[in-house]
PDB file of C-alpha atoms in Angstrom:
ATOM      1  CA  MET T   1     -36.655  13.387 -51.152  1.00 43.00           C
ATOM      2  CA  GLU T   2     -34.870  16.105 -49.180  1.00 44.00           C
ATOM      3  CA  VAL T   3     -36.606  18.850 -51.194  1.00 47.00           C
ATOM      4  CA  VAL T   4     -40.026  17.345 -50.443  1.00 48.00           C
ATOM      5  CA  GLY T   5     -39.196  17.171 -46.719  1.00 48.00           C
ATOM      6  CA  GLU T   6     -38.212  20.851 -46.693  1.00 49.00           C
ATOM      7  CA  ALA T   7     -41.434  21.804 -48.482  1.00 48.00           C
ATOM      8  CA  GLU T   8     -43.536  19.902 -45.960  1.00 49.00           C
ATOM      9  CA  THR T   9     -41.719  21.619 -43.086  1.00 45.00           C
ATOM     10  CA  GLU T  10     -42.377  25.068 -44.573  1.00 49.00           C
ATOM     11  CA  THR T  11     -46.123  24.421 -44.826  1.00 63.00           C
ATOM     12  CA  ARG T  12     -46.399  23.719 -41.090  1.00 72.00           C
ATOM     13  CA  ALA T  13     -47.148  26.627 -38.769  1.00 82.00           C
ATOM     14  CA  LEU T  14     -44.194  28.038 -36.859  1.00 87.00           C
ATOM     15  CA  LYS T  15     -44.466  28.207 -33.061  1.00 89.00           C
ATOM     16  CA  PRO T  16     -42.538  31.004 -31.278  1.00 91.00           C
ATOM     17  CA  CYS T  17     -40.462  29.680 -28.363  1.00 92.00           C
ATOM     18  CA  LEU T  18     -37.879  30.914 -25.853  1.00 91.00           C
ATOM     19  CA  LEU T  19     -34.584  29.013 -25.453  1.00 90.00           C
ATOM     20  CA  ARG T  20     -31.813  29.127 -22.881  1.00 90.00           C
ATOM     21  CA  ARG T  21     -29.099  26.899 -21.458  1.00 88.00           C
ATOM     22  CA  ASN T  22     -29.175  25.426 -17.957  1.00 80.00           C
ATOM     23  CA  HIS T  23     -28.081  27.927 -15.236  1.00 78.00           C
ATOM     24  CA  SER T  24     -28.108  30.764 -17.792  1.00 79.00           C
ATOM     25  CA  ARG T  25     -29.993  34.077 -17.707  1.00 80.00           C
ATOM     26  CA  GLU T  26     -29.753  34.753 -21.433  1.00 86.00           C
ATOM     27  CA  GLN T  27     -32.811  33.780 -23.471  1.00 88.00           C
ATOM     28  CA  HIS T  28     -33.190  33.496 -27.259  1.00 89.00           C
ATOM     29  CA  GLY T  29     -36.421  33.753 -29.188  1.00 90.00           C
ATOM     30  CA  VAL T  30     -36.835  31.211 -31.978  1.00 91.00           C
ATOM     31  CA  ALA T  31     -39.645  29.858 -34.156  1.00 92.00           C
ATOM     32  CA  ALA T  32     -39.914  26.188 -35.067  1.00 91.00           C
ATOM     33  CA  SER T  33     -42.501  23.941 -36.703  1.00 89.00           C
ATOM     34  CA  CYS T  34     -41.468  20.763 -34.856  1.00 91.00           C
ATOM     35  CA  LEU T  35     -39.256  19.497 -32.057  1.00 89.00           C
ATOM     36  CA  GLU T  36     -36.443  18.375 -34.342  1.00 89.00           C
ATOM     37  CA  GLU T  37     -36.209  21.824 -35.882  1.00 90.00           C
ATOM     38  CA  LEU T  38     -36.188  23.387 -32.410  1.00 90.00           C
ATOM     39  CA  ARG T  39     -33.314  21.073 -31.362  1.00 87.00           C
ATOM     40  CA  ARG T  40     -31.276  22.033 -34.424  1.00 88.00           C
ATOM     41  CA  LYS T  41     -31.785  25.724 -33.781  1.00 89.00           C
ATOM     42  CA  ALA T  42     -30.938  25.249 -30.107  1.00 87.00           C
ATOM     43  CA  CYS T  43     -27.574  23.713 -31.041  1.00 87.00           C
ATOM     44  CA  ASP T  44     -26.813  26.585 -33.431  1.00 87.00           C
ATOM     45  CA  ILE T  45     -28.059  29.513 -31.339  1.00 87.00           C
ATOM     46  CA  LEU T  46     -26.780  28.279 -27.978  1.00 85.00           C
ATOM     47  CA  ALA T  47     -23.483  27.069 -29.471  1.00 83.00           C
ATOM     48  CA  ILE T  48     -23.835  23.530 -28.134  1.00 82.00           C
ATOM     49  CA  ASP T  49     -20.932  21.279 -29.084  1.00 78.00           C
ATOM     50  CA  LYS T  50     -21.952  18.430 -31.380  1.00 72.00           C
ATOM     51  CA  SER T  51     -20.000  16.023 -29.170  1.00 74.00           C
ATOM     52  CA  LEU T  52     -22.467  16.756 -26.329  1.00 72.00           C
ATOM     53  CA  ALA T  53     -25.398  15.243 -28.252  1.00 73.00           C
ATOM     54  CA  PRO T  54     -28.112  14.220 -27.739  1.00 80.00           C
ATOM     55  CA  VAL T  55     -29.778  17.504 -26.786  1.00 84.00           C
ATOM     56  CA  THR T  56     -32.880  17.203 -24.580  1.00 87.00           C
ATOM     57  CA  LEU T  57     -35.530  19.956 -24.434  1.00 89.00           C
ATOM     58  CA  VAL T  58     -37.392  20.443 -21.147  1.00 90.00           C
ATOM     59  CA  LEU T  59     -39.948  22.988 -19.918  1.00 90.00           C
ATOM     60  CA  ALA T  60     -38.195  25.739 -17.973  1.00 86.00           C
ATOM     61  CA  GLU T  61     -41.009  25.950 -15.441  1.00 85.00           C
ATOM     62  CA  ASP T  62     -40.887  22.373 -14.097  1.00 85.00           C
ATOM     63  CA  GLY T  63     -38.324  20.350 -16.086  1.00 85.00           C
ATOM     64  CA  THR T  64     -40.863  18.252 -18.022  1.00 88.00           C
ATOM     65  CA  ILE T  65     -39.120  16.489 -20.928  1.00 88.00           C
ATOM     66  CA  VAL T  66     -40.731  17.363 -24.278  1.00 90.00           C
ATOM     67  CA  ASP T  67     -40.081  14.609 -26.813  1.00 87.00           C
ATOM     68  CA  ASP T  68     -43.436  14.356 -28.603  1.00 89.00           C
ATOM     69  CA  ASP T  69     -44.397  16.591 -31.550  1.00 88.00           C
ATOM     70  CA  ASP T  70     -48.128  16.463 -30.753  1.00 88.00           C
ATOM     71  CA  TYR T  71     -47.503  17.629 -27.201  1.00 88.00           C
ATOM     72  CA  PHE T  72     -45.176  20.346 -28.540  1.00 88.00           C
ATOM     73  CA  LEU T  73     -47.966  21.658 -30.787  1.00 87.00           C
ATOM     74  CA  CYS T  74     -50.357  21.843 -27.803  1.00 87.00           C
ATOM     75  CA  LEU T  75     -48.031  24.094 -25.821  1.00 88.00           C
ATOM     76  CA  PRO T  76     -48.815  27.851 -25.830  1.00 88.00           C
ATOM     77  CA  SER T  77     -46.731  30.314 -27.808  1.00 87.00           C
ATOM     78  CA  ASN T  78     -43.557  31.662 -26.207  1.00 89.00           C
ATOM     79  CA  THR T  79     -43.171  28.601 -24.012  1.00 90.00           C
ATOM     80  CA  LYS T  80     -39.772  28.630 -22.291  1.00 90.00           C
ATOM     81  CA  PHE T  81     -37.455  25.694 -22.990  1.00 91.00           C
ATOM     82  CA  VAL T  82     -34.132  24.702 -21.439  1.00 91.00           C
ATOM     83  CA  ALA T  83     -31.656  22.819 -23.656  1.00 88.00           C
ATOM     84  CA  LEU T  84     -29.809  20.057 -21.786  1.00 88.00           C
ATOM     85  CA  ALA T  85     -26.741  18.618 -23.487  1.00 82.00           C
ATOM     86  CA  ASN T  86     -25.585  15.031 -22.950  1.00 75.00           C
ATOM     87  CA  ASN T  87     -26.177  14.065 -19.279  1.00 75.00           C
ATOM     88  CA  GLU T  88     -27.025  17.518 -17.879  1.00 82.00           C
ATOM     89  CA  LYS T  89     -29.741  17.629 -15.210  1.00 82.00           C
ATOM     90  CA  TRP T  90     -32.459  20.298 -15.161  1.00 80.00           C
ATOM     91  CA  ALA T  91     -32.195  22.771 -12.277  1.00 74.00           C
ATOM     92  CA  TYR T  92     -35.062  25.048 -11.221  1.00 69.00           C
ATOM     93  CA  SER T  93     -34.749  28.774 -11.885  1.00 65.00           C
ATOM     94  CA  ASN T  94     -37.245  31.623 -11.568  1.00 56.00           C
ATOM     95  CA  SER T  95     -37.286  34.962 -13.387  1.00 50.00           C
ATOM     96  CA  ASP T  96     -38.593  38.469 -12.788  1.00 39.00           C
ATOM     97  CA  GLY T  97     -39.316  39.904 -16.224  1.00 41.00           C
ATOM     98  CA  GLY T  98     -36.638  37.689 -17.692  1.00 39.00           C
ATOM     99  CA  THR T  99     -33.779  39.401 -15.814  1.00 34.00           C
ATOM    100  CA  ALA T 100     -33.709  38.295 -12.161  1.00 35.00           C
ATOM    101  CA  TRP T 101     -32.876  34.592 -11.748  1.00 37.00           C
ATOM    102  CA  ILE T 102     -32.749  32.972  -8.326  1.00 37.00           C
ATOM    103  CA  SER T 103     -31.086  29.749  -7.245  1.00 38.00           C
ATOM    104  CA  GLN T 104     -32.676  26.464  -6.207  1.00 40.00           C
ATOM    105  CA  GLU T 105     -31.725  27.030  -2.561  1.00 39.00           C
ATOM    106  CA  SER T 106     -33.519  30.385  -2.495  1.00 40.00           C
ATOM    107  CA  PHE T 107     -36.598  28.830  -4.055  1.00 41.00           C
ATOM    108  CA  ASP T 108     -36.726  26.087  -1.417  1.00 42.00           C
ATOM    109  CA  VAL T 109     -36.806  28.734   1.332  1.00 38.00           C
ATOM    110  CA  ASP T 110     -39.487  30.824  -0.356  1.00 46.00           C
ATOM    111  CA  GLU T 111     -41.631  27.765  -1.089  1.00 43.00           C
ATOM    112  CA  THR T 112     -41.999  27.075   2.635  1.00 40.00           C
ATOM    113  CA  ASP T 113     -43.493  30.522   3.288  1.00 41.00           C
ATOM    114  CA  SER T 114     -45.442  31.236   0.122  1.00 48.00           C
ATOM    115  CA  GLY T 115     -45.844  27.934  -1.726  1.00 53.00           C
ATOM    116  CA  ALA T 116     -49.605  28.404  -2.145  1.00 52.00           C
ATOM    117  CA  GLY T 117     -49.109  31.913  -3.569  1.00 57.00           C
ATOM    118  CA  LEU T 118     -46.540  30.682  -6.079  1.00 68.00           C
ATOM    119  CA  LYS T 119     -48.855  27.839  -7.068  1.00 76.00           C
ATOM    120  CA  TRP T 120     -51.926  29.867  -8.036  1.00 82.00           C
ATOM    121  CA  LYS T 121     -49.893  32.617  -9.706  1.00 81.00           C
ATOM    122  CA  HIS T 122     -48.055  30.080 -11.824  1.00 80.00           C
ATOM    123  CA  VAL T 123     -51.340  28.470 -12.951  1.00 81.00           C
ATOM    124  CA  ALA T 124     -52.925  31.896 -13.543  1.00 81.00           C
ATOM    125  CA  ARG T 125     -50.063  32.966 -15.820  1.00 80.00           C
ATOM    126  CA  GLN T 126     -50.395  29.740 -17.757  1.00 76.00           C
ATOM    127  CA  LEU T 127     -54.109  30.426 -18.187  1.00 75.00           C
ATOM    128  CA  LYS T 128     -53.416  34.033 -19.188  1.00 76.00           C
ATOM    129  CA  GLU T 129     -51.164  32.916 -22.049  1.00 77.00           C
ATOM    130  CA  ASP T 130     -53.659  30.399 -23.406  1.00 75.00           C
ATOM    131  CA  LEU T 131     -57.252  30.197 -22.185  1.00 73.00           C
ATOM    132  CA  SER T 132     -57.728  26.783 -23.804  1.00 71.00           C
ATOM    133  CA  SER T 133     -55.241  25.312 -21.301  1.00 72.00           C
ATOM    134  CA  ILE T 134     -58.223  24.963 -18.921  1.00 72.00           C
ATOM    135  CA  ILE T 135     -58.742  21.521 -20.444  1.00 72.00           C
ATOM    136  CA  LEU T 136     -55.169  20.496 -19.558  1.00 74.00           C
ATOM    137  CA  LEU T 137     -55.300  21.592 -15.906  1.00 77.00           C
ATOM    138  CA  SER T 138     -55.519  18.986 -13.168  1.00 81.00           C
ATOM    139  CA  GLU T 139     -58.323  19.076 -10.599  1.00 81.00           C
ATOM    140  CA  GLU T 140     -55.892  20.441  -8.042  1.00 82.00           C
ATOM    141  CA  ASP T 141     -54.972  23.358 -10.319  1.00 81.00           C
ATOM    142  CA  LEU T 142     -58.632  24.095 -11.033  1.00 81.00           C
ATOM    143  CA  GLN T 143     -59.457  24.163  -7.314  1.00 85.00           C
ATOM    144  CA  VAL T 144     -56.509  26.486  -6.627  1.00 80.00           C
ATOM    145  CA  LEU T 145     -57.813  29.082  -9.088  1.00 81.00           C
ATOM    146  CA  ILE T 146     -61.379  28.752  -7.788  1.00 85.00           C
ATOM    147  CA  ASP T 147     -60.263  29.372  -4.196  1.00 86.00           C
ATOM    148  CA  VAL T 148     -58.234  32.502  -5.032  1.00 82.00           C
ATOM    149  CA  PRO T 149     -60.010  35.782  -4.122  1.00 87.00           C
ATOM    150  CA  CYS T 150     -61.604  37.286  -7.224  1.00 83.00           C
ATOM    151  CA  SER T 151     -59.796  40.617  -6.820  1.00 82.00           C
ATOM    152  CA  ASP T 152     -56.360  38.977  -6.598  1.00 82.00           C
ATOM    153  CA  LEU T 153     -56.970  36.815  -9.658  1.00 81.00           C
ATOM    154  CA  ALA T 154     -58.337  39.805 -11.595  1.00 80.00           C
ATOM    155  CA  GLN T 155     -55.165  41.760 -10.834  1.00 79.00           C
ATOM    156  CA  GLU T 156     -52.953  38.884 -11.947  1.00 80.00           C
ATOM    157  CA  LEU T 157     -54.896  38.371 -15.205  1.00 80.00           C
ATOM    158  CA  CYS T 158     -55.325  42.128 -15.841  1.00 81.00           C
ATOM    159  CA  GLN T 159     -59.090  41.670 -16.161  1.00 79.00           C
ATOM    160  CA  SER T 160     -62.172  43.076 -14.446  1.00 83.00           C
ATOM    161  CA  CYS T 161     -63.676  41.332 -11.423  1.00 82.00           C
ATOM    162  CA  ILE T 162     -66.840  40.556 -13.408  1.00 86.00           C
ATOM    163  CA  THR T 163     -64.832  38.809 -16.137  1.00 84.00           C
ATOM    164  CA  VAL T 164     -62.793  36.853 -13.604  1.00 80.00           C
ATOM    165  CA  GLN T 165     -65.940  35.837 -11.712  1.00 83.00           C
ATOM    166  CA  GLY T 166     -67.280  34.347 -14.945  1.00 84.00           C
ATOM    167  CA  LEU T 167     -63.965  32.579 -15.472  1.00 83.00           C
ATOM    168  CA  GLN T 168     -64.084  31.055 -11.984  1.00 82.00           C
ATOM    169  CA  ASN T 169     -67.638  29.867 -12.650  1.00 87.00           C
ATOM    170  CA  THR T 170     -66.386  28.161 -15.824  1.00 85.00           C
ATOM    171  CA  LEU T 171     -63.580  26.505 -13.873  1.00 83.00           C
ATOM    172  CA  GLN T 172     -66.116  25.242 -11.349  1.00 87.00           C
ATOM    173  CA  GLN T 173     -68.209  23.761 -14.172  1.00 86.00           C
ATOM    174  CA  VAL T 174     -65.180  21.898 -15.554  1.00 84.00           C
ATOM    175  CA  LEU T 175     -64.432  20.571 -12.068  1.00 82.00           C
ATOM    176  CA  ASP T 176     -68.060  19.477 -11.607  1.00 87.00           C
ATOM    177  CA  GLN T 177     -68.034  17.637 -14.948  1.00 85.00           C
ATOM    178  CA  ARG T 178     -64.981  15.644 -13.928  1.00 84.00           C
ATOM    179  CA  GLU T 179     -66.611  14.797 -10.602  1.00 84.00           C
ATOM    180  CA  GLU T 180     -69.723  13.550 -12.426  1.00 85.00           C
ATOM    181  CA  ALA T 181     -67.556  11.369 -14.662  1.00 86.00           C
ATOM    182  CA  ARG T 182     -65.821   9.952 -11.587  1.00 82.00           C
ATOM    183  CA  GLN T 183     -69.139   9.139  -9.910  1.00 86.00           C
ATOM    184  CA  SER T 184     -70.388   7.440 -13.074  1.00 86.00           C
ATOM    185  CA  LYS T 185     -67.302   5.257 -13.134  1.00 85.00           C
ATOM    186  CA  GLN T 186     -67.795   4.387  -9.462  1.00 84.00           C
ATOM    187  CA  LEU T 187     -71.355   3.224 -10.191  1.00 84.00           C
ATOM    188  CA  LEU T 188     -70.050   1.090 -13.041  1.00 85.00           C
ATOM    189  CA  GLU T 189     -67.460  -0.485 -10.755  1.00 84.00           C
ATOM    190  CA  LEU T 190     -70.158  -1.291  -8.179  1.00 84.00           C
ATOM    191  CA  TYR T 191     -72.180  -2.988 -10.907  1.00 82.00           C
ATOM    192  CA  LEU T 192     -69.171  -5.063 -11.961  1.00 83.00           C
ATOM    193  CA  GLN T 193     -68.568  -6.053  -8.348  1.00 79.00           C
ATOM    194  CA  ALA T 194     -72.143  -7.317  -8.133  1.00 80.00           C
ATOM    195  CA  LEU T 195     -71.544  -9.464 -11.201  1.00 77.00           C
ATOM    196  CA  GLU T 196     -68.378 -10.826  -9.634  1.00 74.00           C
ATOM    197  CA  LYS T 197     -70.374 -12.083  -6.648  1.00 75.00           C
ATOM    198  CA  GLU T 198     -72.538 -14.082  -9.011  1.00 72.00           C
ATOM    199  CA  GLY T 199     -69.413 -15.699 -10.414  1.00 70.00           C
ATOM    200  CA  SER T 200     -69.774 -14.570 -14.036  1.00 64.00           C
ATOM    201  CA  ILE T 201     -66.708 -12.315 -13.952  1.00 62.00           C
ATOM    202  CA  LEU T 202     -64.842 -13.785 -10.982  1.00 59.00           C
ATOM    203  CA  SER T 203     -63.924 -16.987 -12.816  1.00 67.00           C
ATOM    204  CA  LYS T 204     -62.449 -15.066 -15.754  1.00 63.00           C
ATOM    205  CA  GLN T 205     -60.377 -12.916 -13.448  1.00 61.00           C
ATOM    206  CA  GLN T 206     -59.075 -15.984 -11.616  1.00 65.00           C
ATOM    207  CA  GLU T 207     -58.008 -17.552 -14.924  1.00 69.00           C
ATOM    208  CA  SER T 208     -56.265 -14.348 -15.949  1.00 68.00           C
ATOM    209  CA  SER T 209     -54.574 -14.099 -12.547  1.00 65.00           C
ATOM    210  CA  ALA T 210     -53.371 -17.719 -12.771  1.00 66.00           C
ATOM    211  CA  SER T 211     -51.982 -17.146 -16.260  1.00 64.00           C
ATOM    212  CA  PHE T 212     -50.203 -13.999 -15.098  1.00 62.00           C
ATOM    213  CA  SER T 213     -48.702 -15.860 -12.111  1.00 60.00           C
ATOM    214  CA  ASP T 214     -47.330 -18.574 -14.415  1.00 60.00           C
ATOM    215  CA  ASP T 215     -45.703 -15.948 -16.621  1.00 59.00           C
ATOM    216  CA  MET T 216     -44.158 -14.193 -13.643  1.00 58.00           C
ATOM    217  CA  ASP T 217     -42.795 -17.477 -12.232  1.00 56.00           C
ATOM    218  CA  ALA T 218     -40.954 -18.080 -15.515  1.00 52.00           C
ATOM    219  CA  VAL T 219     -39.098 -14.751 -15.212  1.00 48.00           C
ATOM    220  CA  ASP T 220     -36.027 -14.394 -12.994  1.00 45.00           C
ATOM    221  CA  ALA T 221     -36.570 -12.471  -9.740  1.00 45.00           C
ATOM    222  CA  GLY T 222     -33.743 -10.097 -10.620  1.00 42.00           C
ATOM    223  CA  THR T 223     -35.454  -9.300 -13.914  1.00 45.00           C
ATOM    224  CA  ASN T 224     -38.663  -8.481 -12.016  1.00 45.00           C
ATOM    225  CA  ARG T 225     -36.814  -6.030  -9.797  1.00 44.00           C
ATOM    226  CA  GLU T 226     -35.246  -4.409 -12.830  1.00 42.00           C
ATOM    227  CA  SER T 227     -38.650  -4.071 -14.495  1.00 43.00           C
ATOM    228  CA  SER T 228     -40.182  -2.450 -11.407  1.00 45.00           C
ATOM    229  CA  SER T 229     -37.296  -0.047 -11.093  1.00 48.00           C
ATOM    230  CA  GLY T 230     -37.831   0.987 -14.719  1.00 65.00           C
ATOM    231  CA  VAL T 231     -41.014   2.918 -13.838  1.00 77.00           C
ATOM    232  CA  THR T 232     -40.312   6.655 -14.046  1.00 81.00           C
ATOM    233  CA  LEU T 233     -43.582   7.878 -12.480  1.00 84.00           C
ATOM    234  CA  THR T 234     -43.474   9.850  -9.241  1.00 87.00           C
ATOM    235  CA  GLY T 235     -44.840   8.464  -5.983  1.00 84.00           C
ATOM    236  CA  GLN T 236     -47.737  10.919  -6.161  1.00 86.00           C
ATOM    237  CA  VAL T 237     -48.836   9.595  -9.567  1.00 87.00           C
ATOM    238  CA  LEU T 238     -48.526   5.960  -8.449  1.00 87.00           C
ATOM    239  CA  THR T 239     -50.608   6.728  -5.341  1.00 88.00           C
ATOM    240  CA  ALA T 240     -53.304   8.370  -7.482  1.00 85.00           C
ATOM    241  CA  LEU T 241     -53.408   5.320  -9.783  1.00 87.00           C
ATOM    242  CA  LYS T 242     -53.832   2.934  -6.838  1.00 83.00           C
ATOM    243  CA  GLU T 243     -56.254   4.927  -4.660  1.00 85.00           C
ATOM    244  CA  LYS T 244     -58.362   7.093  -7.005  1.00 83.00           C
ATOM    245  CA  PRO T 245     -61.487   5.428  -8.461  1.00 83.00           C
ATOM    246  CA  ALA T 246     -60.946   7.367 -11.715  1.00 86.00           C
ATOM    247  CA  PRO T 247     -57.268   8.322 -11.710  1.00 86.00           C
ATOM    248  CA  GLU T 248     -57.300   9.669 -15.265  1.00 84.00           C
ATOM    249  CA  LEU T 249     -59.553  12.530 -14.112  1.00 86.00           C
ATOM    250  CA  SER T 250     -57.242  13.434 -11.221  1.00 82.00           C
ATOM    251  CA  LEU T 251     -53.985  13.613 -13.202  1.00 87.00           C
ATOM    252  CA  SER T 252     -52.655  16.455 -15.300  1.00 87.00           C
ATOM    253  CA  SER T 253     -52.123  15.960 -19.006  1.00 86.00           C
ATOM    254  CA  ARG T 254     -48.368  15.625 -18.506  1.00 88.00           C
ATOM    255  CA  ASP T 255     -48.907  12.809 -15.974  1.00 88.00           C
ATOM    256  CA  LEU T 256     -51.418  11.096 -18.279  1.00 86.00           C
ATOM    257  CA  GLU T 257     -48.851  11.102 -21.076  1.00 89.00           C
ATOM    258  CA  LEU T 258     -46.210   9.560 -18.803  1.00 89.00           C
ATOM    259  CA  VAL T 259     -48.610   6.828 -17.662  1.00 88.00           C
ATOM    260  CA  THR T 260     -49.465   5.849 -21.241  1.00 89.00           C
ATOM    261  CA  LYS T 261     -45.772   5.528 -22.124  1.00 88.00           C
ATOM    262  CA  GLU T 262     -44.949   3.125 -19.274  1.00 89.00           C
ATOM    263  CA  ASP T 263     -44.432  -0.571 -19.995  1.00 89.00           C
ATOM    264  CA  PRO T 264     -47.570  -2.431 -18.774  1.00 89.00           C
ATOM    265  CA  ARG T 265     -45.593  -5.189 -17.031  1.00 89.00           C
ATOM    266  CA  ALA T 266     -43.279  -2.771 -15.233  1.00 87.00           C
ATOM    267  CA  LEU T 267     -46.214  -0.600 -14.161  1.00 87.00           C
ATOM    268  CA  ALA T 268     -48.198  -3.661 -13.044  1.00 87.00           C
ATOM    269  CA  ALA T 269     -45.290  -4.782 -10.868  1.00 87.00           C
ATOM    270  CA  ALA T 270     -44.948  -1.301  -9.332  1.00 86.00           C
ATOM    271  CA  LEU T 271     -48.681  -1.163  -8.513  1.00 87.00           C
ATOM    272  CA  SER T 272     -49.000  -4.863  -7.514  1.00 86.00           C
ATOM    273  CA  TRP T 273     -51.702  -5.295 -10.172  1.00 89.00           C
ATOM    274  CA  ASP T 274     -52.190  -7.781 -12.955  1.00 90.00           C
ATOM    275  CA  VAL T 275     -51.266  -6.738 -16.488  1.00 89.00           C
ATOM    276  CA  LYS T 276     -54.860  -6.736 -17.723  1.00 89.00           C
ATOM    277  CA  LYS T 277     -55.993  -4.228 -15.114  1.00 89.00           C
ATOM    278  CA  THR T 278     -52.929  -2.064 -15.777  1.00 88.00           C
ATOM    279  CA  GLU T 279     -53.599  -1.994 -19.516  1.00 91.00           C
ATOM    280  CA  THR T 280     -57.215  -1.002 -18.838  1.00 91.00           C
ATOM    281  CA  VAL T 281     -56.106   1.969 -16.708  1.00 90.00           C
ATOM    282  CA  GLN T 282     -53.527   2.999 -19.326  1.00 89.00           C
ATOM    283  CA  GLN T 283     -56.226   2.883 -22.012  1.00 91.00           C
ATOM    284  CA  ALA T 284     -58.491   5.115 -19.888  1.00 90.00           C
ATOM    285  CA  CYS T 285     -55.609   7.583 -19.443  1.00 90.00           C
ATOM    286  CA  ARG T 286     -54.946   7.524 -23.177  1.00 91.00           C
ATOM    287  CA  GLN T 287     -58.599   8.261 -23.980  1.00 91.00           C
ATOM    288  CA  GLU T 288     -58.763  11.109 -21.436  1.00 89.00           C
ATOM    289  CA  LEU T 289     -55.591  12.664 -22.848  1.00 88.00           C
ATOM    290  CA  GLY T 290     -56.967  12.449 -26.379  1.00 89.00           C
ATOM    291  CA  ARG T 291     -60.255  14.015 -25.261  1.00 88.00           C
ATOM    292  CA  ARG T 292     -58.473  16.956 -23.642  1.00 88.00           C
ATOM    293  CA  LEU T 293     -56.258  17.554 -26.671  1.00 88.00           C
ATOM    294  CA  GLN T 294     -59.289  17.452 -28.951  1.00 86.00           C
ATOM    295  CA  GLN T 295     -61.064  20.014 -26.780  1.00 86.00           C
ATOM    296  CA  VAL T 296     -57.985  22.255 -26.894  1.00 84.00           C
ATOM    297  CA  GLN T 297     -57.985  22.167 -30.689  1.00 85.00           C
ATOM    298  CA  SER T 298     -61.722  22.955 -30.764  1.00 83.00           C
ATOM    299  CA  LEU T 299     -61.342  25.914 -28.410  1.00 82.00           C
ATOM    300  CA  ARG T 300     -58.486  27.320 -30.450  1.00 83.00           C
ATOM    301  CA  SER T 301     -60.457  26.993 -33.671  1.00 82.00           C
ATOM    302  CA  LEU T 302     -63.465  28.780 -32.143  1.00 79.00           C
ATOM    303  CA  ARG T 303     -61.273  31.542 -30.736  1.00 78.00           C
ATOM    304  CA  SER T 304     -59.550  32.003 -34.120  1.00 79.00           C
ATOM    305  CA  MET T 305     -62.928  32.311 -35.866  1.00 78.00           C
ATOM    306  CA  SER T 306     -64.148  34.782 -33.256  1.00 72.00           C
ATOM    307  CA  THR T 307     -61.011  36.917 -33.682  1.00 72.00           C
ATOM    308  CA  ARG T 308     -61.423  37.122 -37.459  1.00 71.00           C
ATOM    309  CA  LYS T 309     -65.092  38.108 -37.168  1.00 66.00           C
ATOM    310  CA  SER T 310     -64.435  40.833 -34.593  1.00 63.00           C
ATOM    311  CA  SER T 311     -61.595  42.513 -36.585  1.00 59.00           C
ATOM    312  CA  PRO T 312     -62.630  45.522 -38.805  1.00 59.00           C
ATOM    313  CA  PRO T 313     -62.173  45.064 -42.583  1.00 58.00           C
ATOM    314  CA  GLY T 314     -58.639  45.835 -43.745  1.00 56.00           C
ATOM    315  CA  GLU T 315     -57.256  45.657 -40.204  1.00 56.00           C
ATOM    316  CA  PRO T 316     -55.201  42.613 -39.068  1.00 56.00           C
ATOM    317  CA  PRO T 317     -56.602  40.570 -36.149  1.00 54.00           C
ATOM    318  CA  GLU T 318     -55.221  41.227 -32.718  1.00 54.00           C
ATOM    319  CA  PRO T 319     -52.649  38.798 -31.287  1.00 54.00           C
ATOM    320  CA  LYS T 320     -54.008  35.805 -29.388  1.00 50.00           C
ATOM    321  CA  ARG T 321     -52.672  36.994 -26.043  1.00 52.00           C
ATOM    322  CA  ALA T 322     -54.493  40.306 -26.388  1.00 47.00           C
ATOM    323  CA  LYS T 323     -57.880  38.574 -26.341  1.00 49.00           C
ATOM    324  CA  GLN T 324     -58.679  37.334 -22.842  1.00 50.00           C
ATOM    325  CA  GLU T 325     -62.232  36.006 -22.744  1.00 51.00           C
ATOM    326  CA  PRO T 326     -63.550  33.290 -20.378  1.00 51.00           C
ATOM    327  CA  ALA T 327     -64.495  29.951 -21.832  1.00 42.00           C
TER     328      ALA T 327
END
């Protein structure tokens, strides 16, 4: 059985990654086919004591915990990871060419003066590494890149102004499509509200609400508080879920993944909703996340085919990062 497992691992594509420890400037390049393999290599390369297990891998840029193989496969090549041993907490660091690291306190000062500049440059670099990440960007990130002067964005992406103008037009189209989807959902909600006034849906909702109230009365109040405190979502995500008519279109892919992993009862208590409504929103988030991931795979397949066709016979195709074309 162990031989078969090793054979299956070898057939999977290796993803190049960058590894470092928390508060360290030294980075190590590794290639892994899955998260478990990356954890094992992190322990060996970074000399992490086995007694400090478990080892948690987070994104170096924002501390997002990566514990899902599918999400790992969607990340661009040379993504930077920080290995946290035992109960270590991620701390922000920034680099200049991989050599100049600054502390959290310095970052807090700079963010006050140039937070907007750091924001669009960070998103632009992410887009430069993998053009298909357009699908994974939130509406806020899309708007940031659209609002940046064309010349500044062209300099950051090392592209001509004409190419960048086409890219910004594509970003605007993606943003418009999400707005159309949101408006369609609003119309559907208005239609459902009209049906509620006629009483066809209102009675069912009242029965569901009564059943939910009976279940909640049977649970101890202390248990309810513990369940609510178990929600790990940020206040910004909870606000978007409560106030946005189509929250799944306003959240980034990382936030969508976190929402789908929450316990429906705990999330319902945090939002003051019933469980049925919470499960409906989680299902919408799950479908949106799946749609984005499917589009990423399609874009990568098309780009791979285009690269093979454009390469002269007998000459290997250029690396992915060398081909920067707008969607």
